[in-house]
Short mmCIF file of C-alpha atoms and ligand atoms in Angstrom, two decimals:
data_model
loop_
_atom_site.label_atom_id
_atom_site.label_comp_id
_atom_site.label_asym_id
_atom_site.label_seq_id
_atom_site.Cartn_x
_atom_site.Cartn_y
_atom_site.Cartn_z
CA MET Y 1 5.43 19.48 7.01
CA SER Y 2 1.78 18.65 6.10
CA GLU Y 3 0.67 19.67 3.01
CA GLU Y 4 -2.33 18.19 0.95
CA HIS Y 5 -1.99 15.45 -0.95
CA LYS Y 6 -4.94 14.66 -2.56
CA GLN Y 7 -5.53 10.60 -3.44
CA PRO Y 8 -5.55 10.17 -6.95
CA LEU Y 9 -8.21 7.20 -8.67
CA GLN Y 10 -7.46 3.42 -7.57
CA SER Y 11 -7.82 2.18 -10.98
CA SER Y 12 -4.79 5.19 -11.91
CA LEU Y 13 -3.29 4.15 -9.68
CA ARG Y 14 -3.72 0.77 -9.70
CA VAL Y 15 -2.57 0.63 -13.34
CA GLN Y 16 0.44 2.79 -12.61
CA GLU Y 17 1.59 -0.35 -10.60
CA LEU Y 18 0.98 -3.03 -12.33
CA ILE Y 19 3.51 -1.16 -14.89
CA TYR Y 20 6.03 -0.14 -12.39
CA GLY Y 21 6.48 -4.16 -11.62
CA LEU Y 22 6.56 -5.36 -14.99
CA ARG Y 23 9.51 -6.25 -16.19
CA ILE Y 24 12.00 -4.47 -18.49
CA SER Y 25 11.93 -7.85 -20.98
CA GLU Y 26 8.18 -8.24 -20.82
CA VAL Y 27 8.59 -4.77 -22.69
CA MET Y 28 11.54 -4.36 -24.51
CA THR Y 29 11.95 -4.63 -28.26
CA SER Y 30 13.69 -8.03 -28.65
CA LYS Y 31 14.42 -8.02 -32.07
CA VAL Y 32 17.15 -6.11 -32.27
CA PHE Y 33 18.72 -4.34 -35.06
CA ALA Y 34 22.79 -4.58 -34.09
CA VAL Y 35 25.91 -3.59 -36.14
CA SER Y 36 29.25 -4.40 -35.46
CA ARG Y 37 32.10 -2.83 -34.66
CA ASN Y 38 33.45 -2.94 -38.28
CA CYS Y 39 29.99 -1.39 -40.27
CA THR Y 40 29.73 1.44 -42.32
CA MET Y 41 27.33 4.46 -40.79
CA ARG Y 42 25.64 3.85 -44.23
CA ASP Y 43 25.07 0.27 -42.77
CA VAL Y 44 23.21 1.53 -40.22
CA GLN Y 45 21.75 4.64 -42.61
CA THR Y 46 19.55 1.38 -44.27
CA ILE Y 47 18.87 -0.06 -40.81
CA MET Y 48 17.38 3.20 -39.35
CA LYS Y 49 15.25 3.64 -43.20
CA ASN Y 50 14.16 0.23 -42.96
CA ASN Y 51 13.46 -0.70 -40.21
CA SER Y 52 11.57 3.71 -38.76
CA ILE Y 53 14.26 3.38 -35.88
CA THR Y 54 15.85 6.05 -34.64
CA GLY Y 55 18.51 3.87 -32.83
CA VAL Y 56 21.12 1.53 -33.55
CA PRO Y 57 23.34 -0.51 -30.24
CA VAL Y 58 26.55 -1.58 -32.23
CA VAL Y 59 27.99 -5.29 -30.59
CA ASP Y 60 31.52 -6.89 -30.29
CA SER Y 61 30.20 -10.59 -29.55
CA LYS Y 62 27.06 -9.62 -28.01
CA ARG Y 63 28.42 -7.14 -26.21
CA VAL Y 64 26.74 -3.71 -26.51
CA VAL Y 65 30.15 -1.08 -27.06
CA GLY Y 66 28.80 1.61 -28.44
CA ILE Y 67 25.43 3.08 -29.88
CA VAL Y 68 24.57 4.95 -32.81
CA THR Y 69 22.22 7.55 -32.53
CA MET Y 70 19.68 9.65 -35.55
CA ASN Y 71 21.67 13.01 -34.35
CA ASP Y 72 25.91 10.66 -35.24
CA LEU Y 73 24.41 9.68 -38.35
CA MET Y 74 22.66 13.97 -39.28
CA ASN Y 75 26.23 14.44 -38.05
CA ALA Y 76 28.04 11.55 -40.72
CA LEU Y 77 26.16 12.88 -43.24
CA GLU Y 78 27.04 16.31 -42.67
CA GLN Y 79 30.76 16.06 -43.07
CA GLY Y 80 30.86 13.08 -45.67
CA ALA Y 81 31.74 10.34 -44.04
CA MET Y 82 28.74 8.14 -44.51
CA GLU Y 83 31.59 5.14 -45.49
CA GLN Y 84 33.18 5.98 -41.97
CA ASN Y 85 33.22 2.90 -39.54
CA VAL Y 86 30.67 3.36 -36.79
CA THR Y 87 33.21 3.41 -34.63
CA ARG Y 88 34.74 6.94 -35.70
CA TRP Y 89 31.15 8.37 -34.58
CA MET Y 90 28.84 6.30 -32.52
CA VAL Y 91 28.88 7.41 -27.74
CA GLY Y 92 30.25 5.15 -26.74
CA GLU Y 93 29.58 4.63 -23.11
CA VAL Y 94 26.28 3.58 -23.43
CA GLN Y 95 23.69 3.11 -20.44
CA THR Y 96 22.56 0.04 -20.77
CA LEU Y 97 19.17 -1.22 -18.88
CA ALA Y 98 19.11 -4.91 -16.35
CA GLU Y 99 15.82 -7.74 -18.20
CA ASP Y 100 15.38 -8.59 -15.09
CA MET Y 101 14.89 -4.87 -13.73
CA PRO Y 102 11.69 -3.62 -13.18
CA LEU Y 103 9.62 -0.70 -15.74
CA SER Y 104 9.75 1.92 -12.59
CA PHE Y 105 14.07 1.74 -13.32
CA ALA Y 106 13.76 2.29 -16.60
CA ILE Y 107 10.97 5.54 -16.07
CA SER Y 108 13.19 7.11 -13.85
CA ALA Y 109 16.14 6.47 -16.81
CA PHE Y 110 13.89 8.28 -19.55
CA GLY Y 111 13.65 11.43 -16.74
CA LYS Y 112 17.62 11.45 -16.32
CA PHE Y 113 18.97 10.92 -19.27
CA SER Y 114 17.47 12.43 -22.34
CA PHE Y 115 17.52 9.46 -24.80
CA ARG Y 116 15.59 8.04 -26.70
CA GLN Y 117 16.09 4.44 -25.93
CA PHE Y 118 17.84 2.27 -24.38
CA PRO Y 119 19.79 -1.41 -25.05
CA VAL Y 120 19.35 -3.85 -22.61
CA VAL Y 121 21.49 -6.03 -21.64
CA ASN Y 122 21.02 -10.12 -19.59
CA LYS Y 123 22.81 -10.80 -16.54
CA LYS Y 124 26.42 -12.08 -18.79
CA ASN Y 125 25.78 -8.84 -20.60
CA GLU Y 126 25.01 -9.34 -23.98
CA LEU Y 127 22.58 -7.54 -25.96
CA THR Y 128 18.75 -9.11 -25.73
CA GLY Y 129 16.39 -6.03 -26.78
CA ILE Y 130 15.94 -2.39 -27.06
CA LEU Y 131 13.26 -0.84 -24.58
CA THR Y 132 12.42 3.43 -26.13
CA PHE Y 133 9.89 4.92 -24.83
CA ARG Y 134 6.54 3.76 -27.25
CA ASN Y 135 7.41 -0.01 -25.53
CA ILE Y 136 6.11 1.86 -22.39
CA ASN Y 137 3.61 3.36 -24.29
CA HIS Y 138 1.97 -0.46 -25.77
CA ALA Y 139 2.65 -1.23 -21.67
CA LEU Y 140 0.52 1.97 -20.78
CA ILE Y 141 -2.28 0.69 -23.11
CA ARG Y 142 -2.16 -2.49 -22.49
CA GLU Y 143 -2.92 -2.54 -18.75
CA LEU Y 144 -5.05 0.24 -18.91
CA SER Y 145 -7.99 -2.32 -21.08
CA ARG Y 146 -7.03 -4.82 -18.76
CA GLN Y 147 -7.41 -2.98 -15.86
CA LEU Y 148 -11.08 -1.86 -17.53
CA ARG Y 149 -11.84 -4.94 -18.54
CA GLN Y 150 -11.59 -6.22 -14.85
CA MET Y 151 -13.43 -2.82 -13.38
CA GLU Y 152 -16.50 -4.67 -16.04
CA GLN Y 153 -16.38 -8.27 -15.02
CA GLN Y 154 -16.61 -7.52 -10.84
CA SER Y 155 -19.86 -4.69 -11.87
CA GLU Y 156 -21.50 -7.93 -13.29
CA GLN Y 157 -21.35 -9.59 -10.46
CA PRO Y 158 -21.51 -7.95 -6.61
CA VAL Y 159 -17.92 -8.58 -4.10
CA GLU Y 160 -18.62 -10.74 -1.49
CA PRO Y 161 -18.18 -8.04 2.42
CA ALA Y 162 -16.29 -11.56 3.84
CA SER Y 163 -14.11 -12.02 0.42
CA LEU Y 164 -10.92 -11.23 0.93
CA ASN Y 165 -9.59 -10.43 -2.37
CA LEU Y 166 -8.47 -6.74 -2.52
CA SER Y 167 -6.15 -4.81 -4.46
CA LYS Y 168 -5.69 -0.91 -3.61
CA VAL Y 169 -2.30 0.98 -4.18
CA TYR Y 170 -1.75 4.40 -1.75
CA GLN Y 171 0.62 6.37 -2.68
CA LEU Y 172 3.05 8.02 -0.02
CA HIS Y 173 5.19 11.02 -0.90
CA ARG Y 174 8.25 12.37 0.95
CA TYR Y 175 9.03 13.79 4.56
CA ASP Y 176 5.42 12.99 4.60
CA PHE Y 177 5.45 10.99 7.94
CA GLU Y 178 1.87 12.29 9.64
CA ASN Y 179 0.65 9.92 6.22
CA GLY Y 180 2.99 7.28 6.81
CA GLY Y 181 1.16 4.31 8.50
CA LYS Y 182 -2.58 5.25 7.04
CA ALA Y 183 -1.54 2.36 4.36
CA SER Y 184 -1.14 -0.41 7.06
CA SER Y 185 -3.70 0.62 9.63
CA GLU Y 186 -6.61 0.04 7.14
CA ILE Y 187 -5.04 -3.34 5.91
CA LYS Y 188 -4.20 -4.60 9.56
CA LYS Y 189 -8.40 -3.14 10.14
CA PHE Y 190 -9.61 -5.01 6.96
CA LEU Y 191 -7.81 -8.30 8.04
CA LYS Y 192 -9.34 -8.17 10.95
CA GLU Y 193 -12.39 -7.86 10.71
CA ARG Y 194 -12.02 -10.76 7.74
CA GLY Y 195 -10.82 -13.26 11.47
CA VAL Y 196 -7.47 -13.49 9.99
CA PRO Y 197 -5.07 -14.55 13.29
CA PRO Y 198 -3.74 -11.64 14.64
CA LYS Y 199 -0.28 -13.23 14.91
CA LEU Y 200 -0.15 -12.69 11.13
CA VAL Y 201 -2.26 -9.68 10.80
CA ARG Y 202 1.18 -8.40 12.69
CA ARG Y 203 3.07 -9.61 10.09
CA VAL Y 204 0.94 -8.14 7.31
CA ALA Y 205 0.62 -4.95 9.49
CA VAL Y 206 4.84 -4.66 10.01
CA ALA Y 207 6.48 -4.91 6.57
CA SER Y 208 4.25 -2.92 5.37
CA TYR Y 209 4.56 -0.02 8.05
CA GLU Y 210 7.70 -0.38 7.96
CA LEU Y 211 8.48 -0.26 4.24
CA GLU Y 212 5.76 3.13 4.13
CA ILE Y 213 7.68 4.55 6.81
CA ASN Y 214 11.04 4.48 4.04
CA LEU Y 215 9.28 5.60 0.69
CA VAL Y 216 8.89 8.33 3.27
CA ALA Y 217 11.60 8.93 4.90
CA HIS Y 218 15.05 7.85 2.50
CA SER Y 219 12.59 8.14 -1.60
CA ILE Y 220 11.66 10.41 -3.19
CA GLY Y 221 7.98 8.96 -3.17
CA GLY Y 222 6.19 6.40 -4.48
CA MET Y 223 3.95 3.94 -4.21
CA LEU Y 224 2.65 0.63 -2.52
CA GLY Y 225 0.26 -2.28 -3.42
CA PHE Y 226 -1.96 -5.02 -1.65
CA ASP Y 227 -3.08 -7.71 -3.55
CA ILE Y 228 -4.84 -10.07 -1.36
CA ASN Y 229 -5.89 -13.58 -2.13
CA GLU Y 230 -7.11 -15.62 0.78
CA ASN Y 231 -4.19 -17.71 0.84
CA ARG Y 232 -1.80 -14.75 0.69
CA VAL Y 233 -0.96 -10.28 0.80
CA LYS Y 234 1.53 -9.27 -1.60
CA ILE Y 235 3.24 -5.56 -0.53
CA SER Y 236 5.68 -3.93 -3.46
CA SER Y 237 6.41 -1.08 -2.71
CA HIS Y 238 8.32 0.57 -6.15
CA ASP Y 239 10.30 4.65 -6.30
CA ARG Y 240 11.98 6.02 -8.57
CA GLY Y 241 14.75 6.92 -6.66
CA PRO Y 242 17.17 7.90 -5.17
CA GLY Y 243 18.24 4.59 -5.35
CA ILE Y 244 20.47 1.81 -2.38
CA GLU Y 245 24.18 1.08 -3.07
CA ASP Y 246 24.29 -2.10 -1.44
CA THR Y 247 21.24 -3.66 -0.97
CA GLU Y 248 22.66 -6.40 0.66
CA LYS Y 249 24.14 -3.63 3.19
CA ALA Y 250 20.74 -2.60 4.26
CA LEU Y 251 19.45 -4.82 4.84
CA THR Y 252 22.05 -5.73 7.58
CA GLN Y 253 20.76 -4.67 11.34
CA GLY Y 254 20.94 -1.39 12.41
CA TYR Y 255 22.38 -0.24 8.92
CA SER Y 256 20.57 3.56 8.38
CA THR Y 257 21.93 6.74 6.42
CA ALA Y 258 18.78 8.54 7.98
CA ASN Y 259 18.94 12.37 8.86
CA GLU Y 260 18.73 14.27 12.32
CA TRP Y 261 14.88 14.86 11.15
CA ILE Y 262 13.86 11.04 10.18
CA ARG Y 263 15.76 10.01 13.95
CA SER Y 264 13.82 12.55 15.07
CA GLN Y 265 10.35 10.83 13.89
CA GLY Y 266 11.56 7.78 16.01
CA PHE Y 267 13.21 6.38 13.44
CA GLY Y 268 16.44 5.55 11.26
CA ALA Y 269 17.64 2.60 13.69
CA GLY Y 270 18.17 0.34 10.59
CA MET Y 271 16.06 -2.35 11.59
CA GLY Y 272 13.49 -1.61 8.66
CA LEU Y 273 13.92 -4.10 6.33
CA PRO Y 274 15.02 -6.61 8.51
CA ASN Y 275 11.57 -6.44 10.01
CA VAL Y 276 10.58 -6.47 7.06
CA LYS Y 277 12.52 -10.16 5.62
CA ARG Y 278 11.86 -11.54 9.08
CA VAL Y 279 8.02 -11.16 9.09
CA SER Y 280 8.49 -12.29 5.54
CA ASP Y 281 7.23 -15.47 4.03
CA GLU Y 282 8.87 -14.35 0.26
CA PHE Y 283 10.99 -11.48 0.47
CA ALA Y 284 12.53 -9.58 -2.84
CA ILE Y 285 14.76 -6.59 -2.47
CA GLU Y 286 15.96 -5.05 -5.66
CA SER Y 287 17.95 -1.46 -6.41
CA ALA Y 288 19.49 0.59 -9.40
CA VAL Y 289 20.79 3.51 -7.91
CA GLY Y 290 19.61 6.95 -9.80
CA MET Y 291 16.65 4.08 -10.89
CA GLY Y 292 15.08 3.46 -7.81
CA THR Y 293 14.24 0.80 -5.44
CA MET Y 294 11.06 -2.24 -5.84
CA VAL Y 295 10.10 -4.10 -2.33
CA GLN Y 296 8.30 -7.47 -2.68
CA SER Y 297 6.28 -9.54 0.35
CA ILE Y 298 4.29 -12.24 0.31
CA ILE Y 299 2.83 -13.03 3.25
CA TYR Y 300 0.53 -17.08 3.91
CA LEU Y 301 -2.20 -16.82 5.51
CA LYS Y 302 -2.68 -20.30 4.28
CA SER Y 303 0.25 -22.77 6.15
CA GLU Y 304 2.19 -23.92 3.50
CA LYS Y 305 1.11 -27.56 3.79
CA GLU Y 306 -2.03 -26.07 3.23
CA ASN Y 307 -1.18 -24.46 -0.52
CA GLU Y 308 0.53 -27.49 -1.49
CA ASN Y 309 -2.74 -29.31 -1.44
CA GLN Y 310 -4.52 -26.91 -3.10
CA MET C 1 -1.72 -5.46 36.96
CA GLU C 2 -4.52 -3.48 36.65
CA LEU C 3 -3.98 -0.64 34.05
CA GLN C 4 -5.12 1.48 37.55
CA ARG C 5 -2.47 1.05 40.11
CA ILE C 6 0.19 1.40 36.43
CA ALA C 7 -1.31 5.09 36.32
CA TYR C 8 -1.16 5.79 40.21
CA ALA C 9 2.22 5.21 39.88
CA LEU C 10 3.25 7.02 37.13
CA ASP C 11 1.61 9.94 38.77
CA ALA C 12 -0.01 9.64 34.92
CA GLU C 13 -3.36 11.16 33.43
CA LEU C 14 -5.20 10.58 31.18
CA ILE C 15 -6.29 11.93 27.61
CA CYS C 16 -8.70 9.37 26.13
CA GLY C 17 -8.92 5.19 27.08
CA PRO C 18 -12.10 2.97 26.80
CA ASP C 19 -14.38 3.07 29.66
CA ASP C 20 -13.43 0.19 31.19
CA TRP C 21 -9.18 1.12 30.79
CA GLU C 22 -8.70 0.96 35.07
CA LYS C 23 -10.15 -3.03 34.76
CA ILE C 24 -7.61 -3.76 32.15
CA ASN C 25 -4.68 -5.96 32.67
CA ILE C 26 -1.12 -5.34 31.74
CA GLU C 27 1.33 -8.65 32.19
CA THR C 28 4.38 -7.17 29.39
CA VAL C 29 5.45 -4.30 29.69
CA PHE C 30 7.64 -2.04 26.62
CA ALA C 31 9.79 1.14 26.54
CA SER C 32 11.39 3.17 23.44
CA ASP C 33 11.58 5.65 21.26
CA LEU C 34 12.75 4.07 18.54
CA MET C 35 9.97 2.82 16.29
CA SER C 36 11.65 0.22 14.45
CA ASP C 37 12.75 -1.80 17.89
CA VAL C 38 9.18 -2.11 19.64
CA LEU C 39 7.70 -3.19 16.39
CA MET C 40 10.78 -6.41 16.04
CA SER C 41 9.23 -7.62 19.28
CA ASP C 42 7.62 -10.82 19.09
CA ARG C 43 5.50 -10.75 22.13
CA ASP C 44 2.29 -8.70 22.49
CA GLU C 45 3.24 -6.07 24.29
CA MET C 46 0.08 -4.51 26.31
CA LEU C 47 1.73 -1.29 27.57
CA MET C 48 4.10 0.73 25.81
CA VAL C 49 6.32 3.79 26.86
CA THR C 50 7.76 6.28 25.80
CA SER C 51 8.75 10.06 25.40
CA LEU C 52 8.44 9.44 21.05
CA SER C 53 5.09 11.91 21.09
CA THR C 54 4.20 11.44 18.15
CA GLU C 55 0.97 9.90 16.18
CA GLN C 56 4.02 7.05 14.68
CA SER C 57 3.95 6.14 18.47
CA ILE C 58 0.21 5.60 18.65
CA ARG C 59 0.30 3.69 15.40
CA SER C 60 3.69 1.09 16.03
CA ALA C 61 2.14 0.96 20.05
CA GLY C 62 -0.88 -1.17 18.08
CA ILE C 63 1.07 -2.70 15.64
CA VAL C 64 2.33 -5.30 18.30
CA GLY C 65 -1.17 -5.27 19.84
CA SER C 66 -0.81 -2.63 22.80
CA GLU C 67 -3.76 -1.78 24.85
CA ALA C 68 -2.41 1.61 27.16
CA ILE C 69 0.54 4.18 26.13
CA VAL C 70 1.95 6.35 28.06
CA ILE C 71 4.19 9.01 26.99
CA ALA C 72 5.72 10.25 28.77
CA ASN C 73 8.67 13.34 29.58
CA ASP C 74 6.33 16.27 29.64
CA LYS C 75 5.20 16.08 26.45
CA THR C 76 2.90 17.56 24.39
CA VAL C 77 -0.27 15.05 22.85
CA THR C 78 -1.69 15.98 19.40
CA GLU C 79 -5.19 15.53 18.48
CA GLY C 80 -3.96 13.41 15.56
CA MET C 81 -2.83 11.09 17.90
CA ILE C 82 -5.69 11.29 20.28
CA GLU C 83 -8.25 10.07 17.28
CA LEU C 84 -5.38 7.42 16.40
CA ALA C 85 -5.75 5.73 20.18
CA LYS C 86 -9.33 6.73 20.58
CA ASP C 87 -9.75 4.81 17.04
CA GLN C 88 -7.86 1.75 18.49
CA ASP C 89 -8.91 1.50 20.86
CA ILE C 90 -6.26 2.04 23.37
CA ALA C 91 -6.07 4.34 26.88
CA LEU C 92 -3.39 7.22 25.94
CA PHE C 93 -2.07 8.68 29.46
CA CYS C 94 0.92 11.20 29.96
CA THR C 95 3.30 11.37 32.04
CA ARG C 96 5.47 13.63 34.16
CA HIS C 97 8.28 11.55 35.28
CA PRO C 98 10.82 10.99 32.50
CA LYS C 99 11.28 7.77 31.13
CA PHE C 100 13.74 6.30 32.99
CA GLU C 101 12.28 7.28 36.20
CA SER C 102 8.42 5.96 34.31
CA CYS C 103 10.62 2.85 33.82
CA VAL C 104 11.91 2.74 37.47
CA ARG C 105 8.96 3.68 38.66
CA LEU C 106 6.92 -0.03 36.91
CA GLY C 107 9.94 -1.95 38.14
CA ARG C 108 8.15 -1.71 41.51
CA ILE C 109 5.19 -2.65 41.25
CA MET C 110 5.92 -5.44 38.65
CA GLU C 111 8.09 -8.30 38.50
CA VAL C 112 10.30 -8.48 35.27
N1 ADP V 1 12.67 2.68 -0.36
C1 ADP V 1 14.70 3.44 -0.54
N2 ADP V 1 14.71 4.09 -1.38
C2 ADP V 1 15.36 4.32 -0.68
N3 ADP V 1 16.71 3.81 0.00
C3 ADP V 1 16.46 2.82 0.71
C4 ADP V 1 15.03 3.41 0.72
N4 ADP V 1 14.03 2.34 1.66
C5 ADP V 1 15.58 1.49 2.30
N5 ADP V 1 17.08 2.64 1.60
C6 ADP V 1 18.01 2.33 2.78
O1 ADP V 1 18.38 1.64 3.55
C7 ADP V 1 18.20 1.17 4.93
C8 ADP V 1 17.89 0.61 6.21
O2 ADP V 1 16.55 1.12 5.31
P1 ADP V 1 16.11 0.33 7.45
O3 ADP V 1 15.71 -1.55 7.29
O4 ADP V 1 14.50 0.44 6.76
O5 ADP V 1 16.37 1.16 8.01
P2 ADP V 1 15.48 2.60 8.69
O6 ADP V 1 14.84 3.58 8.03
O7 ADP V 1 15.34 2.55 10.45
O8 ADP V 1 17.21 3.51 8.55
C9 ADP V 1 17.90 2.95 4.66
O9 ADP V 1 18.53 3.35 6.67
C10 ADP V 1 18.27 3.76 3.52
O10 ADP V 1 20.05 3.86 3.45
MG1 MG V 2 13.22 2.25 7.19
#
């Protein structure tokens, strides 16, 4: 199981991590062109042409009930049915995305389904935007230039050796148990050398270690990012599948879907996520089946009082 | 209790360890083959006894502050494990006794 995995450049991993962590709502196009059930295919054609778009959602009191794509339009055109109702030609079962999902889930969705756009909905299931691959490319370029700017600034001002500031991303591969744990070892060392109290170092190590192992044991692979300053350590785990059906259940002690082989490695007691939650000051998990899982753990390095006084 | 006495009671063989390992003081012991159980502990577990002979055992022991680890059941210890143990200044032993027997022997010489 020990294939050699080369770690990509830190800067490219960081851009990827930043992209993964963005919310869909931050990236999508909010100005959506939608039609209602009683519109015609001709109406859709006009909208597509005037705005150079390739998909138009069909809504009924803000709920998405279908989508008309370029393909549907061509079919209607071929049949000379442009004056017919959109409901005759639209695709009825639409895969939507939730606006507060991390972008990594959307990237998985693009990979999994062959759609060119996804309608985006809010908690009330109302249409709030549309996400195309172009949106993702724009976000990528934005983050790339931000990263470059940051690197330029950093090279101008040398970092103090004792500084607690660090941002680092590790890539983890499925079933690569040999490397699972390297990230937490390195971070542990980093914090210890800078005089962070052992109790806090231990909490960071436990959280990151369990998350690393989960990426290796349960995901198709993913990344673990650390964002450290003198106030807190922020650990984020991103992967793009297979996702967790019931995150509530996954957080109960003893719940595990680990197979025999994972168990033979000493894992699969179902205590990992509960452990992460226990040692975290702030904890969040989000998951969607087929799209991925994101876990975030924040551990304060200063007591909350000190944080407030700043 | 000095680590030397523990090693003797377990018929444990030292694989690697810091120069003065004999004098390391051991007050707490944790025995498990489940890594998350180890990581759930709140106190410093100075000695870890496990029959799981993997690099992850050494990593887990390191996280909970172990100064020594005994691999039970005559399991083979890999190069990677030795390296990790050295890196974290952990004394690494192995013993031919199974985990339960090792714990019984420990119980005889230590008050639990
Ligand atoms: N990154 C992930 N991707 C998919 N499923 C996950 C992920 N992390 C955790 N899980 C699911 O949650 C369950 C509980 O995780 P955890 O508490 O760490 O226990 P364990 O790893 O011992 O199974 C796992 O068995 C798995 O089904
Ligand atoms: Mg786990």
